[in-house]
XYZ file of C-alpha atoms in Angstrom:
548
model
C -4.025 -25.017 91.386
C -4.835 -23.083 88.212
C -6.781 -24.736 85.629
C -6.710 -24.074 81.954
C -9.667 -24.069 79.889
C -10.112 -26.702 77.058
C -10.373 -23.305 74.728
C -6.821 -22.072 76.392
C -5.194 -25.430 75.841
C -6.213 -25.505 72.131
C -5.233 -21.800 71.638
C -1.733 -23.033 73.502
C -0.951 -25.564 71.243
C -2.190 -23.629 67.995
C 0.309 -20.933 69.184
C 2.750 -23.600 69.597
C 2.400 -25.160 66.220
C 2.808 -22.101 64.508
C 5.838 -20.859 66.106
C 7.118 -23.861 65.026
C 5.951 -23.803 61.562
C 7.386 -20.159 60.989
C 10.524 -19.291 59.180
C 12.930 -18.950 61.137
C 14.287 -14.459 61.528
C 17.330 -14.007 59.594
C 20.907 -14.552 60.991
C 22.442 -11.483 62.515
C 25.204 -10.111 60.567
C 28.517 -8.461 60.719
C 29.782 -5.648 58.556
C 33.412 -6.176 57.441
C 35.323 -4.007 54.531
C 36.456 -5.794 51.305
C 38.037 -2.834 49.540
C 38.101 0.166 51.282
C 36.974 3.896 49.811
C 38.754 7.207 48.706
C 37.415 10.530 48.909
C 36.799 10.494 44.821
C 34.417 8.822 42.651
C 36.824 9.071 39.486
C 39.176 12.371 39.501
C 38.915 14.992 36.447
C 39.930 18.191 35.593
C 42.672 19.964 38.424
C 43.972 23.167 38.791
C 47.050 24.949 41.336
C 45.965 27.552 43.350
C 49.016 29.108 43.910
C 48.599 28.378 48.277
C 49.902 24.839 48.560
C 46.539 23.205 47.595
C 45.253 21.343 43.881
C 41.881 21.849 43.294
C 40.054 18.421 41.844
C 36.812 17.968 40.244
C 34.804 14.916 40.730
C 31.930 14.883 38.368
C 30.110 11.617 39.572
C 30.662 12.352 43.500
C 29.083 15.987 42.527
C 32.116 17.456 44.272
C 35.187 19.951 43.986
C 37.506 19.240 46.370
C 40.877 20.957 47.923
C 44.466 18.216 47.985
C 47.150 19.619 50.320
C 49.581 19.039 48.239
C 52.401 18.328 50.874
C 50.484 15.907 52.756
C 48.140 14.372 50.325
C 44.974 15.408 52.437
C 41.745 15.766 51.069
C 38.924 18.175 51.785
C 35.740 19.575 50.133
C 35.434 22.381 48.762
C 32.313 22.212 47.360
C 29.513 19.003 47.996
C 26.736 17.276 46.205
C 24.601 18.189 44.372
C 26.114 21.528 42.888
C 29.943 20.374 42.911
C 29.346 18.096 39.958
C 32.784 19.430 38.131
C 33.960 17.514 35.268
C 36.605 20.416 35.010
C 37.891 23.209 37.189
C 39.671 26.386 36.976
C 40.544 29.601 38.631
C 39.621 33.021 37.819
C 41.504 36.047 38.222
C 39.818 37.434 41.153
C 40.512 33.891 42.748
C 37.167 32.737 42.396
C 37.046 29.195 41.260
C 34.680 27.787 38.281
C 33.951 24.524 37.094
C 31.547 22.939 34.630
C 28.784 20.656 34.980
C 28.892 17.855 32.439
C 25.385 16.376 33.190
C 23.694 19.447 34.331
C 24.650 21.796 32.050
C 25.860 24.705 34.654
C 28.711 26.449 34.903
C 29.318 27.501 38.398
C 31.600 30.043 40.310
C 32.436 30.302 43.603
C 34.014 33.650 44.690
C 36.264 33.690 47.269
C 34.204 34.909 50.155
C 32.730 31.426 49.573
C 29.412 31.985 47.770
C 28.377 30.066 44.940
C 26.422 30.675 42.307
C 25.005 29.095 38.425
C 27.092 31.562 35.587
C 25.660 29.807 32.292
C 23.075 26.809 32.233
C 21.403 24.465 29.513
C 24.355 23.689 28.206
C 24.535 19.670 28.097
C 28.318 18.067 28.165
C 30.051 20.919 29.030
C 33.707 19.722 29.837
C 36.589 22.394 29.742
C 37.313 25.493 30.813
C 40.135 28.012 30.800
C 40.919 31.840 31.104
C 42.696 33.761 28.794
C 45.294 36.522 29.921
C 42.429 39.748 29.408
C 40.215 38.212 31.702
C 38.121 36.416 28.614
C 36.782 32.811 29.842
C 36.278 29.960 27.589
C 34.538 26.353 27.629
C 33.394 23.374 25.372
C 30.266 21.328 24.986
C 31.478 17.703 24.432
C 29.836 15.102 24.182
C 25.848 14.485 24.789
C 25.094 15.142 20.969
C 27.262 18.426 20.917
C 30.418 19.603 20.288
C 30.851 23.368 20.009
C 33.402 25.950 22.309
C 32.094 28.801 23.478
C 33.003 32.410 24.849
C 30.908 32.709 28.104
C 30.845 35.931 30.830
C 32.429 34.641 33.551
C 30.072 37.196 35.960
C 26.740 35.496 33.734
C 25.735 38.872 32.542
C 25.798 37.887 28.988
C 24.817 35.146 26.437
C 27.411 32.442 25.368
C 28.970 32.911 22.706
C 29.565 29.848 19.893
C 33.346 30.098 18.021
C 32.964 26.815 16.871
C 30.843 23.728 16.746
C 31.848 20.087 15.162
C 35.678 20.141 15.344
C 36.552 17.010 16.627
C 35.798 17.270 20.154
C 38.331 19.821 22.088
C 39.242 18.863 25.711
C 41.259 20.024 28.294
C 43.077 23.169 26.885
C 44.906 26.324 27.665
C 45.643 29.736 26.697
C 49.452 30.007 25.143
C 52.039 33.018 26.068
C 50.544 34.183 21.832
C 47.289 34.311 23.846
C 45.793 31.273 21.096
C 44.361 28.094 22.591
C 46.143 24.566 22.513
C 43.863 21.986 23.314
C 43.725 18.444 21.896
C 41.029 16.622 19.047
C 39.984 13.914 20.925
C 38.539 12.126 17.590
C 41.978 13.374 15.313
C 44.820 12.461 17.818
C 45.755 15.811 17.485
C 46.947 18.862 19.461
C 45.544 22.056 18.221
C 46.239 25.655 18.163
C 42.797 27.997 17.941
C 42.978 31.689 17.927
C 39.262 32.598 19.630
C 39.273 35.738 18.046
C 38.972 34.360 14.205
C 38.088 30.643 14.875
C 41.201 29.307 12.820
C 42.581 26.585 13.781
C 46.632 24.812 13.381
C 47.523 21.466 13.678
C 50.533 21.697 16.615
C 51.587 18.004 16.553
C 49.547 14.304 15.503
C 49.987 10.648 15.948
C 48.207 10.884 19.764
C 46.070 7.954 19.887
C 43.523 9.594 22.718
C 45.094 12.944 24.025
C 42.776 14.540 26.458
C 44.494 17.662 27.836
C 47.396 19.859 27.334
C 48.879 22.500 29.771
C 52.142 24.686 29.587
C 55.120 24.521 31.906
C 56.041 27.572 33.843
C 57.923 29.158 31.027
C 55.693 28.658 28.801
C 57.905 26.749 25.984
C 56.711 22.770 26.154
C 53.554 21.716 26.446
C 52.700 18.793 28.247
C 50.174 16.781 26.917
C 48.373 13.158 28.490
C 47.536 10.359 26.483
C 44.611 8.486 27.880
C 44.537 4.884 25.780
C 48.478 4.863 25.715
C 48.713 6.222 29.286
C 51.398 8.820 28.468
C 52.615 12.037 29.669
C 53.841 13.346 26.485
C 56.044 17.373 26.094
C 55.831 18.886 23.082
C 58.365 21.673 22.230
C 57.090 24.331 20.257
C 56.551 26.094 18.029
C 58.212 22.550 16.273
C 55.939 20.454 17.767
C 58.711 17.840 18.444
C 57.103 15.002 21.022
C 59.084 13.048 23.622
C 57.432 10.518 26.362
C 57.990 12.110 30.100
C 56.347 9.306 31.731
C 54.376 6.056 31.055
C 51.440 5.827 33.422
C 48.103 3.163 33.461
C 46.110 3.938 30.782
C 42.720 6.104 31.881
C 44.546 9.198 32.029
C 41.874 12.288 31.950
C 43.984 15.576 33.295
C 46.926 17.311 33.954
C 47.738 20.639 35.830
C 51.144 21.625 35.895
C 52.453 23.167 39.007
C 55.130 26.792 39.345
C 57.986 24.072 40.309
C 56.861 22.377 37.036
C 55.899 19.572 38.418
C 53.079 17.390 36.693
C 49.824 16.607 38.488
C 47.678 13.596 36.731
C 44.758 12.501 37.593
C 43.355 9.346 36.156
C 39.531 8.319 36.365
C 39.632 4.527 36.111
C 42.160 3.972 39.096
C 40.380 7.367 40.843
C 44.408 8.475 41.949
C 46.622 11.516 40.914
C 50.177 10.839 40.865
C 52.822 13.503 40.792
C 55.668 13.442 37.540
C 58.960 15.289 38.037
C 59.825 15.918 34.193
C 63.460 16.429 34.997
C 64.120 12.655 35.366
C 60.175 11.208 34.404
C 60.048 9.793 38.463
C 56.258 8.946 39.565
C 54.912 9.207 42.916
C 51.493 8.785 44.441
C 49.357 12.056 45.662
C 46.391 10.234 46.487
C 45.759 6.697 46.073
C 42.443 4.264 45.665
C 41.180 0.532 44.375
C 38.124 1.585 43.099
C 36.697 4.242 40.840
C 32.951 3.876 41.585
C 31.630 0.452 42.289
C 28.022 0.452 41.650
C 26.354 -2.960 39.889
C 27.623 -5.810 41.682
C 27.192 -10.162 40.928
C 28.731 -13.592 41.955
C 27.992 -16.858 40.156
C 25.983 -18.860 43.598
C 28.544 -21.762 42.983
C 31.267 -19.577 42.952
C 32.911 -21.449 46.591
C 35.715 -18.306 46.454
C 32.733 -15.776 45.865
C 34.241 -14.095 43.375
C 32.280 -10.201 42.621
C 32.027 -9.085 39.350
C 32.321 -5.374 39.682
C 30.522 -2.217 37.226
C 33.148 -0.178 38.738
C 32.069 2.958 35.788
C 35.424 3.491 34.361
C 36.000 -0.242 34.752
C 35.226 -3.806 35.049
C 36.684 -5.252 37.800
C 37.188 -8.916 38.957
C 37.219 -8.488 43.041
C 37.951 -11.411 45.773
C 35.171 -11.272 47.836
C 36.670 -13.045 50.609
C 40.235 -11.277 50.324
C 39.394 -8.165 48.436
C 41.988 -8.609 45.759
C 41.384 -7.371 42.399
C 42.484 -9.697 40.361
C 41.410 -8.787 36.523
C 40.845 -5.127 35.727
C 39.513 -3.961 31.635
C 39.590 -0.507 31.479
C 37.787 1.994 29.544
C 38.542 4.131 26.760
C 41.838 1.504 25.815
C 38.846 -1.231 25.508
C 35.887 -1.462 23.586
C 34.038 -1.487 26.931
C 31.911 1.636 27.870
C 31.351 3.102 31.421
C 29.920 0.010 33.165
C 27.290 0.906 35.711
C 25.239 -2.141 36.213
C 26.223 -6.252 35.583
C 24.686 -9.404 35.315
C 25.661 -12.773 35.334
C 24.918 -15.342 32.511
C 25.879 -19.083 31.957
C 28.465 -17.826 29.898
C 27.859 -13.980 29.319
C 28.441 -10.966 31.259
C 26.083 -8.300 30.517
C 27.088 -4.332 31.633
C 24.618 -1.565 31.060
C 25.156 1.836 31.362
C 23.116 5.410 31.462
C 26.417 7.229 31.112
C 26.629 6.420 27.452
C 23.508 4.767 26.907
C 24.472 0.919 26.311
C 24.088 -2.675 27.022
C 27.226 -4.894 26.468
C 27.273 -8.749 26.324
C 30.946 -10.296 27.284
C 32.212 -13.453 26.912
C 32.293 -14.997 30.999
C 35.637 -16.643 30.294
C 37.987 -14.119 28.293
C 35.910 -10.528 28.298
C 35.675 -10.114 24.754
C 32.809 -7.848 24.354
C 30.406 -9.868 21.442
C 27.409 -7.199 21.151
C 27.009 -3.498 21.801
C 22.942 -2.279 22.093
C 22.995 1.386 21.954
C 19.981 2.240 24.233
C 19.486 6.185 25.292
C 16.793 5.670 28.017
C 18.491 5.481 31.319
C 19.400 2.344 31.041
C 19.712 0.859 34.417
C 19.957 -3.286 35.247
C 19.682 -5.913 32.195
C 20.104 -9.602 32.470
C 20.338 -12.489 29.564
C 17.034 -14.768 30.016
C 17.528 -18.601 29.427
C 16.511 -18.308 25.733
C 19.770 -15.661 25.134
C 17.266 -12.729 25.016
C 18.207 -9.827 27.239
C 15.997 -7.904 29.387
C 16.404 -4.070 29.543
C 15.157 -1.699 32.624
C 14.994 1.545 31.067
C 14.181 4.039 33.979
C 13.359 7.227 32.272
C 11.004 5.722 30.149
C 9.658 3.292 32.696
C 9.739 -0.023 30.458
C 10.956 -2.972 30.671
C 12.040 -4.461 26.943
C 13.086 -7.232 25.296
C 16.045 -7.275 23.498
C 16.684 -10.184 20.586
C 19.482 -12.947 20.917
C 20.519 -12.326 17.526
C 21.600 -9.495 15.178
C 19.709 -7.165 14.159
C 18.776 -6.721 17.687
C 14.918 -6.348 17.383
C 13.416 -4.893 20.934
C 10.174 -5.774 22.232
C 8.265 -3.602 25.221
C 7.490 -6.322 28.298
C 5.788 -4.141 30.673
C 5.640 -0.344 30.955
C 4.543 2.527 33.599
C 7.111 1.345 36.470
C 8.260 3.941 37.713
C 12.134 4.166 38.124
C 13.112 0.597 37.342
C 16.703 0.250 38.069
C 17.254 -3.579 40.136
C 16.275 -6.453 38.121
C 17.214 -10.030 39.579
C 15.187 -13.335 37.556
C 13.110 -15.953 38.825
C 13.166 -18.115 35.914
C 12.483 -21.318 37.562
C 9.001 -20.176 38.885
C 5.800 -22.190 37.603
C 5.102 -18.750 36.176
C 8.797 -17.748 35.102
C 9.477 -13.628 35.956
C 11.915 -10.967 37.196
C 11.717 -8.840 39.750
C 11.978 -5.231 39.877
C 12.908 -2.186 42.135
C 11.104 1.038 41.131
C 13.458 3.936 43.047
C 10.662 6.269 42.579
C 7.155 4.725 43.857
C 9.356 2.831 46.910
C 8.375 -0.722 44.979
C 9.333 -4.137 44.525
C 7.409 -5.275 41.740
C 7.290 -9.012 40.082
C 6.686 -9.175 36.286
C 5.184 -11.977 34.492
C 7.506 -12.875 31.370
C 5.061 -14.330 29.511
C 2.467 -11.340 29.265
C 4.404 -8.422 31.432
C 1.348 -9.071 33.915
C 2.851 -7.227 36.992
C 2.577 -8.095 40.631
C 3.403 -5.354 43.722
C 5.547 -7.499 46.513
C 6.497 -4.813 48.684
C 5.588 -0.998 48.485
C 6.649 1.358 51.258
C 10.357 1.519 50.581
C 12.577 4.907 50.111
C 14.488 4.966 47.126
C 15.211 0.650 46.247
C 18.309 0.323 43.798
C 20.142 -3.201 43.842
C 18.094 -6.187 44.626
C 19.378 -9.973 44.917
C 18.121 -13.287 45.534
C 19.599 -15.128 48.679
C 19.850 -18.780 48.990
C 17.218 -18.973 50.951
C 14.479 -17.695 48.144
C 14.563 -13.758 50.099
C 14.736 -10.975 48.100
C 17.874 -8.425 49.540
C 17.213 -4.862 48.556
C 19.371 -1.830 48.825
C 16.826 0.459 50.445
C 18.814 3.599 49.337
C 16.880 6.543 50.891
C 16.832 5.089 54.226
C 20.445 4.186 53.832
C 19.523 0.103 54.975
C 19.849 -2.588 53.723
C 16.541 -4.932 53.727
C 15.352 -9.040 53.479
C 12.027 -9.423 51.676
C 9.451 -12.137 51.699
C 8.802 -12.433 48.014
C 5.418 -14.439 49.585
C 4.272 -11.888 51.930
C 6.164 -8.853 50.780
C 7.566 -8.224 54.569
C 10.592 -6.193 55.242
C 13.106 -6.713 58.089
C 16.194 -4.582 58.225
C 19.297 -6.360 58.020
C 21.538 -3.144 58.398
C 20.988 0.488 58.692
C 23.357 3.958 58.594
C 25.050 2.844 55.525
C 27.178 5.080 53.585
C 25.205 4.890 50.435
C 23.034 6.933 48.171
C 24.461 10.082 46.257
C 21.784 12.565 45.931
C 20.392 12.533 41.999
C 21.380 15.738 40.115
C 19.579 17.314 36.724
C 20.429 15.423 33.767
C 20.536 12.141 34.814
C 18.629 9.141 34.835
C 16.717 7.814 38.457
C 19.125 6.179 40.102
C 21.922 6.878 38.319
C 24.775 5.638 40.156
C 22.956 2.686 41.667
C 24.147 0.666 44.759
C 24.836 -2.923 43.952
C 23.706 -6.182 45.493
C 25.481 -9.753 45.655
C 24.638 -12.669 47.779
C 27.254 -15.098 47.903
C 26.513 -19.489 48.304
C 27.498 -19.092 51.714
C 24.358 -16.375 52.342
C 26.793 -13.449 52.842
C 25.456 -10.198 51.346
C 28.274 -7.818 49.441
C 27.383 -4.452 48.783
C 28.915 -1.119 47.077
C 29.070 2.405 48.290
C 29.091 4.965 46.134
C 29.416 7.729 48.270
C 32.594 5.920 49.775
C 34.060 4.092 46.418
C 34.478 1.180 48.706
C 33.075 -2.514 48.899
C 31.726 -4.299 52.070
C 30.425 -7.437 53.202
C 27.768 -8.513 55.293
C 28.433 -12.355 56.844
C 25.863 -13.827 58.928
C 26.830 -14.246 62.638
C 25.255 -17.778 62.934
């Protein structure tokens, strides 16, 4: 008979006691879909290319992409990180171009399928178009500059300014009289500019947002979109008469028109292009989606039907987290909302933040009425309302975290600085020591900050790439561990990591010009302990419900 040792038995029931003592691992879970994805991350500029395709830019997915346009298919044409088209075009020698709104490139493609950078360092570059000699033509809007431009479309030469402060020229295209007829974005106009002398003609007025114009195949009526009204609009020249084709959800951004003159529009906050016959105004689907590009995600912890509050970029979305239903919906550009990227839940506030045009937003919980707009230019990435109404600000290019005042003027005040990255921010208020804590995409931390002093604390180092972070019921800290494409449970105690799921279809690869982080991939945790996260490489939501 073996005999244990009184030093054995001791070590025995030490082993024993702590075993029981432990935390318990974390359920197993099960990965289910709550909305599912499309191919874009909000659809631009388009263009025909003569062979049965449409050619789509997708400036947030970093992608120009080929539709078959009898079966709806979509392919790409061109991936991350150089397809980041906010508009596209063909050349004459079939080589396709398209402009990079946050990188300042424009880019060409020939058609033996080599790409290369034409023109660069030139921020918010939107349109594009060719006129009949061969001539090619873009604008600068937006990011502090509004200007068009004559560039070489082989990149030998220097851009070339025509004009600079008109009123913001979109989507345009050359005329049979060889002029340009684009619209004013900030006029409500539709314009006629000859290139050659810089003059420009009022065409028609009253628009309330037109975005782009393009000409039917005989060149006679001009079809122009609408985005806040969410019209398809012809204009007959040269009287400049107007008539509604179509009525479409507002968010319109482009048209292309086809040689059967039908009317391809794409619209960035429901991320679709439907197809409008102008002979009778009928509207079909091309390509469909629910989402635009759900990144920031929240539910209230008492919310029993889990509810997700959704930054969905070109909208703010109200989504059933058990059903997937989308059952509110405010919509930019026809709201005083801007691009949401990031949201936060209050008592009775929402607060959205956003790099894309630099702003934190407070709403009212209970009818969306958007009380105060903070203009903020840092790569702004998470922000939540403290219990004394202040707001706190994660500003990743400059590192800081900042205080923002409850009341107007809003007076800012720097908490902490030198993280580096900060995009997640979830609070732990109710602390002894109240703080928040933080995800830093570039140093691979999860860092705590004291709210008292901005005294900071490192709780977990080691990680690729952390975006959205959320606290679970059961005090753990769930991080989106981007670069390793996981998602993670921490031990705010101990700072260990276990890996809840891995292979996830998240993480866009950054491009120039924009913030760390930029499209970040939300967290939620739901009462009942199940996890909800976004995909922005997808455009789709999922859910992650413990097995026991």
């Amino acid at each position: 008979m073996h005999r244990f040792s009184y030093k054995s038995l001791i070590a025995c029931v030490l082993m024993a006691s702590t075993q029981t003592l432990a935390a318990p691992p974390p359920p197993a879970y099960r990965q289910e879909v709550v909305v599912a994805g499309s191919p874009f991350q909000g659809v631009h500029g388009m263009a025909v290319d003569g062979k049965g395709h449409l050619l789509a830019s997708n400036l947030l997915g970093q992608t120009v992409h080929s539709i078959d346009l009898a079966s709806g298919a979509v392919s790409t044409l061109v991936g991350p990180p150089l397809g980041g088209a906010d508009d596209v075009t063909l050349g004459p020698d079939g080589s396709v171009y398209w402009t990079g709104f946050f990188s300042g490139r424009l880019m060409r493609r020939t058609p033996d399928g080599k790409t290369r950078v034409i023109a660069k360092e030139l921020p918010g570059l939107n349109s594009l178009a060719f006129r009949r000699d061969g001539r090619l033509y873009i604008t600068q809007l937006g990011r502090g500059v509004d200007a068009l431009l004559e560039v070489d479309p082989r990149g030998s030469k220097p851009p070339r300014r025509i004009l600079s402060g008109h009123g913001m020229l979109n989507g345009f295209e050359f005329g049979p009289d060889d002029k340009l007829y684009g619209p004013l974005l900030m006029k409500g106009q539709i314009v006629r500019v000859d290139v050659d002398t810089g003059s420009i003609e009022v065409v028609a007025g009253g628009f309330a947002m037109p975005v782009a114009t393009n000409f039917d195949s005989r060149r006679e009526n001009l079809y122009v979109v609408d985005s806040v009204r969410g019209e398809l609009i012809r204009v007959r020249l040269p009287t400049g008469d107007k008539e509604v084709v179509a009525k479409l959800p507002t968010g319109l951004d482009n048209l292309a028109v086809g040689p059967d003159d039908q009317v391809y529009v794409s619209n960035m906050v429901d991320n679709d292009i439907h197809v409008v016959n102008p002979a009778d105004g009928s509207v079909r689907p091309l390509v469909e989606a629910r989402l635009s590009v759900p990144s920031g995600l929240a539910v209230a912890p008492d919310d029993p039907d889990e509810q997700l509050y959704v930054a969905d970029v070109y909208a703010f979305r109200r989504v059933g987290g058990r059903d997937g239903k989308i059952n509110q919906t405010t919509r930019v550009l026809s709201s005083r909302m801007t691009f949401p990227m990031n949201v936060a839940l209050g008592a009775k506030h929402v607060v959205l933040s956003s790099a894309y045009l630099g702003s934190v937003q407070v709403l009212d919980r209970t009818s969306g009425e958007v009380l105060r707009t903070i203009p903020n230019t840092n790569g702004v990435q998470g922000a939540l309302e403290l219990p004394d109404g202040t707001l706190l600000v994660a500003e990743a290019t400059t590192g800081r975290l900042v205080r923002v005042d409850a009341a107007e003027p809003a007076g800012t005040t720097v908490l902490t600085r030198g993280l580096e990255g900060p995009v997640g921010l979830v609070a732990d208020t109710e602390a002894e020591e109240p703080g928040v804590y933080v995800t830093e995409v570039r140093s691979g931390r999860v860092t705590r900050v004291r709210l008292s002093d901005g005294a900071r604390r490192t709780v977990a180092k080691g990680l690729k790439a952390p975006e959205g972070i959320a606290r679970h019921p059961d005090g753990g800290l769930i991080v989106a561990e981007v670069g390793r494409k996981q998602l993670v449970r921490i031990d705010p105690a101990t700072g260990r990591s276990t890996v809840l799921a891995s292979g996830l279809r998240i993480g866009l690869p950054e491009s120039e010009g924009l913030p760390p982080g930029y499209i970040p991939t939300g967290v939620a945790v739901g009462g009942s302990g199940t996890i909800y996260l976004s995909s922005d490489i997808e455009s789709a939501l999922y859910r992650f419900v413990p097995a026991r």
